[in-house]
Amino acid sequence: MENNEGFTPVDVAIRLNSMNDMIYFLKGMKDKVAEVTPSTSTADVNTNNTNSRTFVSTAGPKLYDYAFNSNFTDAIKRAVSHPHEAEYQSDDGNTALHWLAYYNAPLEAVQAVVKAYPGTLQIKDHDGHTPLDIAVHHSSASEDVIEFLSVSDQNLIREALENFFSLHTKVKRLTQNIIVLSTQVTSLTDLCTMLRNDNDATKDNFEMQELASKKGMDVETHKTVEVFEMRWKQCNS
């Protein structure tokens, strides 16, 4: 299958010096060659002629396979039905979006994959290229596609920064709340200590009054007697 520039996946693999993608394509040819008929053809098979022989690779998700083989219509459908497949990277680090950018896929296909997994905009292949890099420097991608990838990439970065600052603000506010709570806990602890001391003093005073009452004395007299008895014991010890 050739793309708009007349290149097959093998041609592209050679131009990108991508041996793994070459193996990926040839392995798919070897592993599964299906004869498609009207009664057995499905949306998962790349074909426009139900009587033609179609090669389906089993090396990666179908979305990657469709993008790799320039099957843009099925790539759009697959991105909608299986969005998680947009995260897949080949051994060379390529994603479905890398191939869509390289093959100058229609804007609808690129949008579908980006919507399925916006993070794919930031994924780099083993040469350090993002899909936007591929679109700008290694393909004849349309201006609409390049602009969409560029704007989407900027929006993704902006959103990440906004999330970071939002999280930073929340953490700062939480830290302040913890400080306030810590101060309140300290104050409450001091209050509890004071109340416990007051309670002990009240209890001691009550016991003193009870003893004094039993001896027919007032509290002050009882205290004086206790002090005298304590000193008397010390003198005779």
JSON list of C-alpha atoms in Angstrom, two decimals, residues 4 20 23 27 49 52-53 62 76 78 87 112 120 127 136 145 148 166 176 179 186 190 224:
[
{"chain": "A", "resi": 4, "resn": "ASN", "atom": "CA", "xyz": [0.05, 10.03, -1.07]},
{"chain": "A", "resi": 20, "resn": "ASN", "atom": "CA", "xyz": [12.25, -2.46, 13.70]},
{"chain": "A", "resi": 23, "resn": "ILE", "atom": "CA", "xyz": [10.53, -6.12, 10.71]},
{"chain": "A", "resi": 27, "resn": "LYS", "atom": "CA", "xyz": [6.26, -9.94, 10.23]},
{"chain": "A", "resi": 49, "resn": "ASN", "atom": "CA", "xyz": [-11.85, -4.65, -2.53]},
{"chain": "A", "resi": 52, "resn": "SER", "atom": "CA", "xyz": [-8.40, -8.86, -2.66]},
{"chain": "A", "resi": 53, "resn": "ARG", "atom": "CA", "xyz": [-5.78, -10.35, -0.38]},
{"chain": "A", "resi": 62, "resn": "LYS", "atom": "CA", "xyz": [-4.75, -2.16, 15.14]},
{"chain": "A", "resi": 76, "resn": "ILE", "atom": "CA", "xyz": [-10.25, 7.26, 12.78]},
{"chain": "A", "resi": 78, "resn": "ARG", "atom": "CA", "xyz": [-10.26, 2.68, 15.79]},
{"chain": "A", "resi": 87, "resn": "GLU", "atom": "CA", "xyz": [-0.57, 5.27, 23.69]},
{"chain": "A", "resi": 112, "resn": "ALA", "atom": "CA", "xyz": [-9.08, 11.59, 16.37]},
{"chain": "A", "resi": 120, "resn": "THR", "atom": "CA", "xyz": [0.90, 11.25, 22.40]},
{"chain": "A", "resi": 127, "resn": "ASP", "atom": "CA", "xyz": [15.58, 9.95, 17.38]},
{"chain": "A", "resi": 136, "resn": "VAL", "atom": "CA", "xyz": [7.34, 19.87, 10.18]},
{"chain": "A", "resi": 145, "resn": "VAL", "atom": "CA", "xyz": [-2.21, 19.45, 10.41]},
{"chain": "A", "resi": 148, "resn": "PHE", "atom": "CA", "xyz": [-3.32, 21.69, 14.82]},
{"chain": "A", "resi": 166, "resn": "SER", "atom": "CA", "xyz": [-3.10, 24.78, 40.79]},
{"chain": "A", "resi": 176, "resn": "GLN", "atom": "CA", "xyz": [-1.08, 26.80, 55.99]},
{"chain": "A", "resi": 179, "resn": "ILE", "atom": "CA", "xyz": [0.11, 25.11, 60.65]},
{"chain": "A", "resi": 186, "resn": "THR", "atom": "CA", "xyz": [-1.09, 23.13, 71.02]},
{"chain": "A", "resi": 190, "resn": "ASP", "atom": "CA", "xyz": [-2.32, 23.63, 77.14]},
{"chain": "A", "resi": 224, "resn": "THR", "atom": "CA", "xyz": [-1.60, 24.10, 110.09]}
]
